[in-house]
């Protein structure tokens, strides 16, 4: 598969979204929590508490929506500052109650608009980066589709970052890159290659710890194996002291 | 396009000696076009007349330099290079540069990046988009980092992030406050995901410095956008900005393309952010040094008192 094939697959409308992962992994145990307690409830970010093998976890996901109506409601997964603030509120809550945090990342990027700027999009992302770095509880982020720049990173300062085989993670969209490089936004295939945005590339660069295979046509396999992997990882991480954990998290990002 | 913004990134170009020496052309917004803009942006030559893009008055460029490149007629703040910024901010002879020789390599084999780097170095006379070091500001010791718009529009590459991270780590070890002057078009596309990782890396270093109870002041200058805004620029205990500086997450052109409408006048200006509650104060360039010194002093005094109280107990 070429880099551009990955871009296409990562953006495909029939690709499972965060809600699918949450439903299939956590089932009925997921209880959704709303709002940032500052401004509003951003529907591009879904969050709540769930049970994983009998243990509570905080679950946060960037949600694109599964049909046109949902996509409109959820702003196509592009969060406003209040979305990132809701996520941070839930992470702080997780820290307080000593439960691990799992983030599902799927966004073309943080929203670019008047309201987003007025309410401090940059500040909201910056605060998440800073606070997640020292969150005294295990954090795991999984890039399930698109990982668009700062808007994705704001939920991916984690102890481990995993990526679905055909997900992408990039500092700029291939279209944006092409229009800057060649003044031609249609050269997305070439730009996709240049950006090194596939799971393979990112694994080689040490940006992710694990690639999750996408079995053809058997999604249930994916969710079952992912559930076990997440549970195992949290078991291991919960045995590490919070001080050691944040020391390791700092080193993880310090190496870049 | 917002007229103020167009004017602020106005290009100075020599036309002819007959008519007038300088004329300002209105460029398109080149913020996302990393490097290109800086390359076409000659800085003010000495001993010539310069036309202020806002009030249109002709100013003798030596007068302009003397006034820290602020128009004496209308207070317009011209962009300045990082070395000049350091010169006008720190006490003479106190600046000790750190990691001066550190330089970027083409880690992900991005097309044309080596050439871009070479021209950025030639254009700016610097090795990277940030200069870091220790200094004194009116006798107050600090670590200072100053970004440079002449180097690929202050874009954040791995070395930029590394130098800033090292500056914070040094300050944490030596219990020093940090002052950072930002100017940036955002992440450096040519370093791909590793550029994005600098946002997390620098934020981690800022957090450790902050958790050690140390002061961090950011000074946002024109323009500060993208990944720098969404990381260390917005993480200061105190956030200052120069008058009329453009500050935002997304660049104005990107927003206009997304929402398909024109942005209101002065949107994303320093004054706008002050009004929205995202910065503490807009400080004119000529007051910056004394303001920084005062703020640092206010924090060192309380520290000394704390130490004394501890001794009493
Ligand atoms: Zn003027």
XYZ file of C-alpha atoms and ligand atoms in Angstrom:
570
model
C 0.000 0.000 0.000
C 1.357 3.418 -0.907
C 1.341 6.319 1.542
C -1.518 7.863 -0.362
C -3.530 4.620 -0.182
C -3.147 4.890 3.599
C -4.379 8.481 3.504
C -7.441 7.355 1.561
C -8.065 4.396 3.882
C -7.583 6.525 6.994
C -10.234 8.966 5.774
C -12.701 6.372 4.423
C -16.279 7.032 5.507
C -16.909 3.391 6.392
C -13.919 3.220 8.716
C -14.796 2.561 12.389
C -14.854 5.769 14.435
C -14.170 6.311 18.146
C -17.792 5.454 19.002
C -17.376 2.066 17.303
C -14.234 1.344 19.305
C -15.865 2.441 22.541
C -19.015 0.397 21.923
C -17.172 -2.711 20.792
C -14.491 -2.653 23.472
C -16.358 -1.352 26.504
C -19.946 -2.273 25.633
C -22.697 -1.064 27.940
C -20.238 -0.159 30.675
C -19.440 3.169 28.987
C -21.085 6.121 30.702
C -20.699 9.350 28.770
C -19.706 12.563 30.567
C -20.319 15.916 28.935
C -18.946 19.439 28.876
C -15.810 21.364 29.727
C -17.385 23.303 32.655
C -16.133 26.473 30.962
C -18.116 27.081 27.819
C -19.997 24.153 26.287
C -20.027 20.509 25.272
C -17.986 19.906 22.142
C -19.437 16.945 20.303
C -16.229 16.384 18.334
C -14.876 14.923 21.575
C -16.643 12.065 23.274
C -15.610 11.044 26.772
C -16.652 9.109 29.809
C -15.953 6.264 32.208
C -16.066 2.594 31.345
C -15.055 -0.801 32.669
C -12.282 -2.892 31.220
C -12.090 -6.416 32.654
C -13.822 -5.157 35.785
C -11.562 -2.121 36.257
C -12.626 1.498 35.674
C -10.955 3.467 32.868
C -11.456 6.953 31.459
C -12.193 6.867 27.739
C -11.803 9.865 25.427
C -12.206 9.909 21.657
C -12.157 12.374 18.802
C -15.346 11.497 16.968
C -15.932 12.221 13.276
C -19.451 10.790 13.107
C -20.656 7.742 11.216
C -23.087 9.304 8.754
C -23.592 12.764 7.319
C -25.966 13.889 10.071
C -23.549 12.765 12.788
C -20.596 14.240 10.947
C -22.286 17.628 10.863
C -23.148 17.413 14.565
C -19.621 16.426 15.446
C -17.970 18.965 13.172
C -16.261 16.117 11.274
C -14.123 15.395 14.309
C -12.482 18.815 14.380
C -12.577 19.955 17.981
C -12.891 23.477 19.308
C -10.962 24.585 22.412
C -13.837 23.391 24.613
C -13.335 19.873 23.232
C -9.724 19.836 24.359
C -10.734 21.351 27.699
C -13.384 18.651 28.169
C -10.728 16.027 27.457
C -8.369 17.597 29.983
C -11.119 17.773 32.606
C -11.754 14.066 32.194
C -8.049 13.274 32.332
C -7.647 15.236 35.560
C -10.636 13.353 36.932
C -8.977 10.080 35.955
C -5.817 11.148 37.773
C -7.835 11.956 40.898
C -9.502 8.558 40.938
C -6.394 6.636 39.871
C -7.819 5.162 36.712
C -5.951 4.932 33.422
C -6.838 7.018 30.374
C -7.349 5.743 26.853
C -7.621 8.183 23.957
C -8.862 7.306 20.484
C -7.519 9.831 17.992
C -9.251 10.503 14.689
C -9.247 14.065 13.368
C -8.110 15.982 10.340
C -7.045 18.677 12.800
C -8.211 21.146 15.425
C -10.917 23.387 13.990
C -9.804 26.622 12.299
C -12.502 29.223 12.787
C -13.421 32.471 14.476
C -14.854 30.946 17.643
C -11.958 28.529 17.964
C -9.465 31.401 17.817
C -11.501 33.650 20.136
C -11.630 30.931 22.765
C -7.928 30.106 22.505
C -7.406 27.033 20.331
C -3.638 27.373 20.730
C -3.861 27.829 24.482
C -6.189 24.842 24.888
C -3.878 22.509 22.963
C -0.795 23.861 24.742
C -2.377 23.257 28.130
C -3.197 19.653 27.239
C 0.382 19.006 26.117
C 1.741 20.432 29.350
C -0.725 18.737 31.685
C -0.684 15.347 29.969
C 3.085 15.263 30.305
C 2.752 15.016 34.092
C -0.611 13.292 34.470
C -0.035 10.832 37.322
C -1.919 7.944 35.774
C -1.241 5.722 32.748
C -2.220 7.238 29.388
C -2.534 5.276 26.150
C -3.392 6.879 22.806
C -4.470 4.992 19.713
C -4.535 6.661 16.306
C -7.456 4.934 14.616
C -7.827 7.056 11.475
C -6.448 10.514 10.828
C -3.932 12.071 13.187
C -3.972 15.685 12.089
C -1.205 17.766 13.640
C -1.600 19.622 16.966
C -5.265 18.713 17.169
C -4.288 15.039 17.342
C -1.209 15.528 19.520
C -3.421 17.236 22.126
C -4.769 13.740 22.900
C -1.561 11.841 22.216
C 0.957 12.844 24.874
C 0.862 9.322 26.252
C 3.009 6.565 27.766
C 2.455 4.601 24.588
C 1.048 5.636 21.233
C -0.351 2.950 18.950
C -1.543 3.201 15.416
C -3.917 1.225 13.274
C -2.115 -0.227 10.270
C -3.804 2.171 7.844
C -4.043 5.215 10.075
C -1.951 8.309 9.375
C -0.272 10.842 11.663
C 1.164 14.035 10.240
C 2.236 17.579 11.009
C 0.308 18.902 8.013
C -2.257 17.446 5.599
C -0.845 16.118 2.321
C -2.989 18.744 0.540
C -1.510 21.546 2.640
C 1.994 20.220 2.095
C 1.490 19.917 -1.678
C 0.112 23.415 -2.011
C 3.125 24.843 -0.185
C 5.730 22.693 -1.912
C 4.465 22.665 -5.449
C 1.702 25.300 -5.317
C -0.561 22.458 -6.358
C -2.843 20.854 -3.783
C -3.642 17.968 -6.161
C -0.155 16.472 -5.749
C -1.283 14.766 -2.568
C 0.225 11.394 -3.464
C 3.745 12.836 -3.724
C 3.258 14.886 -0.568
C 1.995 11.835 1.329
C 5.273 10.063 0.543
C 7.406 13.024 1.603
C 5.688 13.473 4.967
C 6.408 9.937 6.280
C 2.933 9.665 7.744
C 2.196 5.923 7.580
C 2.246 3.587 10.577
C 5.351 1.871 9.145
C 7.240 5.145 8.772
C 6.255 6.335 12.237
C 7.225 3.048 13.827
C 10.677 3.361 12.238
C 10.973 6.918 13.545
C 10.069 5.741 17.051
C 6.965 7.908 17.193
C 4.688 4.937 17.938
C 5.182 1.766 19.978
C 2.825 -0.561 18.158
C 1.056 -1.090 14.848
C -2.401 -2.668 15.133
C -3.114 -4.923 12.158
C -6.429 -4.437 10.410
C -7.785 -7.890 9.561
C -9.730 -7.739 6.303
C -13.479 -7.963 6.849
C -13.342 -9.322 10.404
C -13.624 -6.271 12.596
C -14.604 -8.311 15.650
C -11.090 -9.804 15.648
C -9.608 -6.324 15.738
C -11.730 -5.172 18.679
C -11.189 -8.362 20.682
C -7.433 -8.336 20.298
C -7.291 -4.602 20.962
C -9.309 -5.025 24.156
C -6.839 -7.594 25.450
C -3.846 -5.505 24.447
C -5.219 -2.438 26.214
C -6.014 -4.399 29.370
C -2.532 -5.977 29.421
C -0.864 -2.632 28.891
C -2.800 -0.952 31.696
C -1.991 -3.877 33.993
C 1.706 -3.397 33.324
C 1.604 0.396 33.565
C -0.395 0.394 36.790
C 2.466 -1.448 38.489
C 4.794 1.476 37.780
C 4.829 4.291 40.346
C 3.284 7.569 39.106
C 6.639 9.353 39.543
C 8.463 6.772 37.463
C 5.657 6.801 34.909
C 5.898 10.532 34.249
C 9.684 10.308 34.195
C 9.371 7.685 31.453
C 6.787 9.746 29.610
C 9.113 12.751 29.636
C 11.972 10.635 28.260
C 9.674 9.212 25.598
C 9.165 12.678 24.128
C 12.555 14.060 25.127
C 14.273 11.794 22.601
C 12.749 13.517 19.552
C -7.842 39.951 3.536
C -7.539 42.128 6.591
C -5.684 45.239 5.556
C -3.796 45.681 8.787
C -2.394 42.237 8.426
C -1.310 42.761 4.870
C 0.478 45.909 5.840
C 2.227 44.325 8.777
C 3.943 41.755 6.684
C 4.646 44.369 4.026
C 7.706 43.845 1.955
C 10.268 46.619 1.651
C 11.742 46.862 -1.795
C 13.994 49.378 -3.476
C 12.275 51.035 -6.414
C 14.145 54.045 -7.712
C 15.975 57.019 -6.282
C 13.868 59.503 -8.267
C 10.417 58.841 -7.014
C 10.980 57.651 -3.508
C 13.533 55.300 -2.119
C 11.150 52.789 -0.672
C 7.787 51.542 -1.495
C 5.676 48.981 0.300
C 4.168 46.244 -1.730
C 1.249 44.285 -0.458
C 2.205 40.630 -0.478
C -0.109 37.703 -0.059
C -0.095 36.037 3.282
C 2.973 33.825 3.234
C 2.714 32.590 6.794
C 2.231 28.966 5.853
C 4.740 29.313 3.091
C 7.638 28.689 5.372
C 10.899 30.188 4.341
C 9.773 31.833 1.144
C 8.562 34.912 2.876
C 11.690 35.394 4.924
C 13.800 34.967 1.838
C 11.989 37.767 0.050
C 11.972 40.032 3.046
C 14.991 42.290 3.038
C 15.463 44.020 6.358
C 15.806 47.746 6.605
C 19.135 48.896 5.211
C 20.978 51.585 7.117
C 21.179 55.294 6.272
C 18.260 55.380 3.921
C 14.732 56.590 4.161
C 12.065 54.128 5.085
C 8.402 54.647 4.533
C 6.256 53.550 7.458
C 3.609 51.155 6.145
C 0.967 52.489 8.514
C 1.340 56.276 8.695
C 3.232 56.534 5.364
C 5.748 58.983 6.829
C 9.333 58.799 5.624
C 11.690 58.020 8.487
C 15.467 58.154 8.392
C 16.447 54.551 8.966
C 19.128 55.479 11.499
C 16.367 57.173 13.528
C 14.284 54.060 13.196
C 17.100 51.848 14.451
C 17.683 54.201 17.360
C 14.015 53.913 18.283
C 14.215 50.080 18.349
C 12.561 49.962 14.929
C 9.367 51.516 16.167
C 7.929 54.276 13.955
C 8.403 57.522 15.918
C 5.298 58.996 14.271
C 2.682 56.250 14.711
C 4.272 53.606 16.946
C 4.238 50.878 14.286
C 6.585 48.053 15.336
C 8.778 46.837 12.471
C 9.987 43.265 12.638
C 13.470 42.843 14.010
C 16.083 40.111 13.904
C 16.781 37.967 16.950
C 20.288 39.392 17.589
C 18.945 42.937 17.640
C 16.200 41.819 20.011
C 18.764 40.360 22.382
C 20.899 43.488 22.108
C 18.013 45.760 23.077
C 16.718 43.462 25.827
C 19.712 42.263 27.825
C 22.477 44.143 29.641
C 25.567 44.728 27.553
C 28.104 41.931 27.729
C 25.885 39.589 29.769
C 24.616 37.325 27.004
C 26.185 33.871 26.938
C 24.866 31.874 24.040
C 24.049 28.179 24.426
C 24.136 25.545 21.680
C 25.099 28.108 19.041
C 26.500 25.509 16.658
C 23.522 23.157 16.726
C 22.125 22.780 13.245
C 19.327 20.857 11.478
C 19.789 17.848 9.225
C 17.367 16.421 6.688
C 16.085 13.648 8.955
C 13.185 12.455 6.820
C 14.826 13.150 3.431
C 12.380 15.863 2.586
C 12.767 17.276 -0.934
C 14.606 20.574 -1.172
C 15.062 20.907 2.596
C 18.888 21.170 2.491
C 18.623 24.055 0.033
C 15.980 25.755 2.211
C 18.213 25.395 5.237
C 21.183 26.846 3.378
C 19.239 29.855 2.210
C 17.749 30.355 5.683
C 21.260 30.402 7.117
C 22.455 32.869 4.501
C 19.385 35.022 4.927
C 19.561 35.194 8.707
C 23.240 34.684 9.414
C 22.092 32.194 12.065
C 22.191 28.414 12.387
C 18.589 27.981 13.511
C 15.274 29.722 14.083
C 15.998 30.359 17.757
C 18.897 31.767 19.753
C 19.189 30.726 23.390
C 21.450 31.676 26.257
C 21.809 33.155 29.689
C 21.698 36.891 30.274
C 20.906 39.676 32.688
C 18.056 42.123 32.228
C 18.705 45.236 34.311
C 20.780 42.990 36.546
C 18.163 40.214 36.774
C 19.611 36.856 35.775
C 17.579 34.721 33.382
C 17.625 32.280 30.517
C 16.469 33.872 27.295
C 15.321 32.357 24.002
C 14.608 34.540 21.002
C 13.084 33.204 17.816
C 14.048 34.568 14.432
C 11.588 35.277 11.629
C 14.463 35.498 9.150
C 15.114 31.781 9.546
C 12.353 29.891 7.694
C 9.768 32.201 9.224
C 10.683 31.002 12.707
C 9.369 27.526 11.969
C 9.875 24.895 14.655
C 12.244 22.154 13.647
C 13.915 19.546 15.813
C 16.835 21.823 16.621
C 14.506 24.697 17.521
C 12.675 22.397 19.927
C 15.909 20.954 21.273
C 17.451 24.366 21.974
C 14.321 25.558 23.742
C 14.078 22.330 25.737
C 17.736 22.593 26.763
C 17.221 26.220 27.752
C 14.353 25.216 30.062
C 16.265 22.265 31.488
C 19.246 24.527 32.203
C 16.958 27.068 33.865
C 15.337 24.351 35.970
C 18.698 23.041 37.193
C 19.987 26.548 37.938
C 16.692 27.925 39.327
C 16.480 30.700 36.752
C 13.468 32.414 35.205
C 12.976 32.015 31.450
C 12.020 34.704 28.941
C 11.030 33.572 25.445
C 10.369 35.918 22.515
C 8.277 34.046 19.979
C 7.885 34.621 16.258
C 6.848 31.683 14.145
C 4.803 30.499 11.207
C 4.381 27.199 13.050
C 5.707 23.705 12.628
C 8.448 22.930 10.089
C 6.781 20.761 7.472
C 10.155 19.600 6.151
C 10.770 17.649 9.361
C 7.382 15.960 9.279
C 6.107 14.360 12.460
C 9.370 15.109 14.282
C 8.490 18.778 14.085
C 5.139 18.007 15.719
C 6.904 16.099 18.493
C 8.769 19.297 19.421
C 5.491 20.703 20.713
C 5.240 17.886 23.253
C 8.944 17.947 24.069
C 9.107 21.679 24.756
C 5.830 21.570 26.716
C 7.284 18.858 28.911
C 10.336 20.979 29.654
C 8.158 24.024 30.408
C 6.042 21.931 32.788
C 9.078 20.728 34.728
C 10.387 24.273 35.002
C 6.949 25.396 36.172
C 6.624 22.562 38.693
C 9.966 23.684 40.150
C 8.238 26.977 41.052
C 10.123 29.030 38.491
C 8.927 31.970 36.430
C 8.347 31.799 32.688
C 7.495 34.917 30.699
C 6.589 34.719 27.020
C 6.680 37.708 24.723
C 4.648 37.113 21.570
C 5.832 39.096 18.578
C 4.534 39.392 15.039
C 3.599 36.768 13.911
C 3.204 33.904 16.370
C 1.073 31.090 14.963
C 0.643 27.333 14.593
C 2.589 24.829 16.619
C 4.462 27.459 18.592
C 1.207 29.117 19.692
C -0.166 25.668 20.544
C 2.818 24.910 22.764
C 5.364 27.015 24.642
C 4.106 30.427 23.468
C 0.876 29.986 25.420
C 2.431 28.278 28.441
C 3.979 31.272 30.183
C 3.042 32.287 33.722
C 2.898 35.744 32.239
C 2.196 36.278 28.557
C 3.118 39.628 27.010
C 2.817 40.738 23.405
C 4.092 43.541 21.215
C 1.475 45.997 19.911
C -0.487 44.779 16.880
C 1.363 41.445 16.700
C -0.578 38.744 14.866
C -1.144 35.843 17.250
C -3.201 32.755 16.540
C -3.369 29.017 16.125
C -4.452 28.977 12.491
C -3.166 31.609 10.087
C -5.757 34.126 8.849
C -5.754 32.753 5.311
C -6.420 29.213 6.490
C -9.346 30.422 8.594
C -10.780 32.448 5.722
C -10.546 29.423 3.461
C -12.240 27.233 6.077
C -15.126 29.529 6.952
C -15.386 31.155 3.508
C -15.753 34.650 4.874
C -13.538 37.616 5.620
C -12.175 37.989 9.125
C -13.104 41.015 11.210
C -10.583 43.839 11.392
C -7.874 43.336 14.033
C -8.875 39.687 14.482
C -5.957 37.789 16.089
C -4.110 41.002 16.980
C -2.365 41.281 20.343
C -5.060 43.728 21.425
C -7.779 41.266 20.393
C -6.170 38.495 22.460
C -5.862 40.850 25.410
C -9.581 41.555 25.147
C -10.385 37.831 24.927
C -8.315 37.098 28.005
C -5.454 35.156 26.478
C -2.568 37.493 27.195
C -1.668 39.564 30.238
C -0.493 42.787 28.641
C 0.464 44.502 25.411
C 3.842 46.112 26.017
C 5.473 48.582 23.600
C 8.970 47.584 22.519
C 10.592 50.564 24.199
C 9.141 49.497 27.577
C 9.874 45.797 27.187
C 13.252 45.636 28.937
C 12.107 47.527 32.033
C 8.860 45.532 32.149
C 10.689 42.198 32.013
C 13.177 43.316 34.661
C 10.356 44.465 36.916
C 8.404 41.233 36.555
C 11.466 39.080 37.225
C 12.349 41.198 40.271
C 8.821 40.783 41.653
C 9.322 37.039 41.571
C 12.862 36.887 42.907
C 11.921 39.091 45.862
C 9.175 36.733 46.990
C 11.581 33.821 46.568
C 14.173 35.451 48.797
C 11.549 36.130 51.444
C 10.448 32.515 51.321
C 14.018 31.412 51.882
C 14.317 33.764 54.873
C 11.089 32.490 56.401
C 12.325 28.945 55.971
C 15.489 29.811 57.834
C 13.500 31.330 60.742
C 11.482 28.143 61.099
Zn 4.337 55.150 11.256
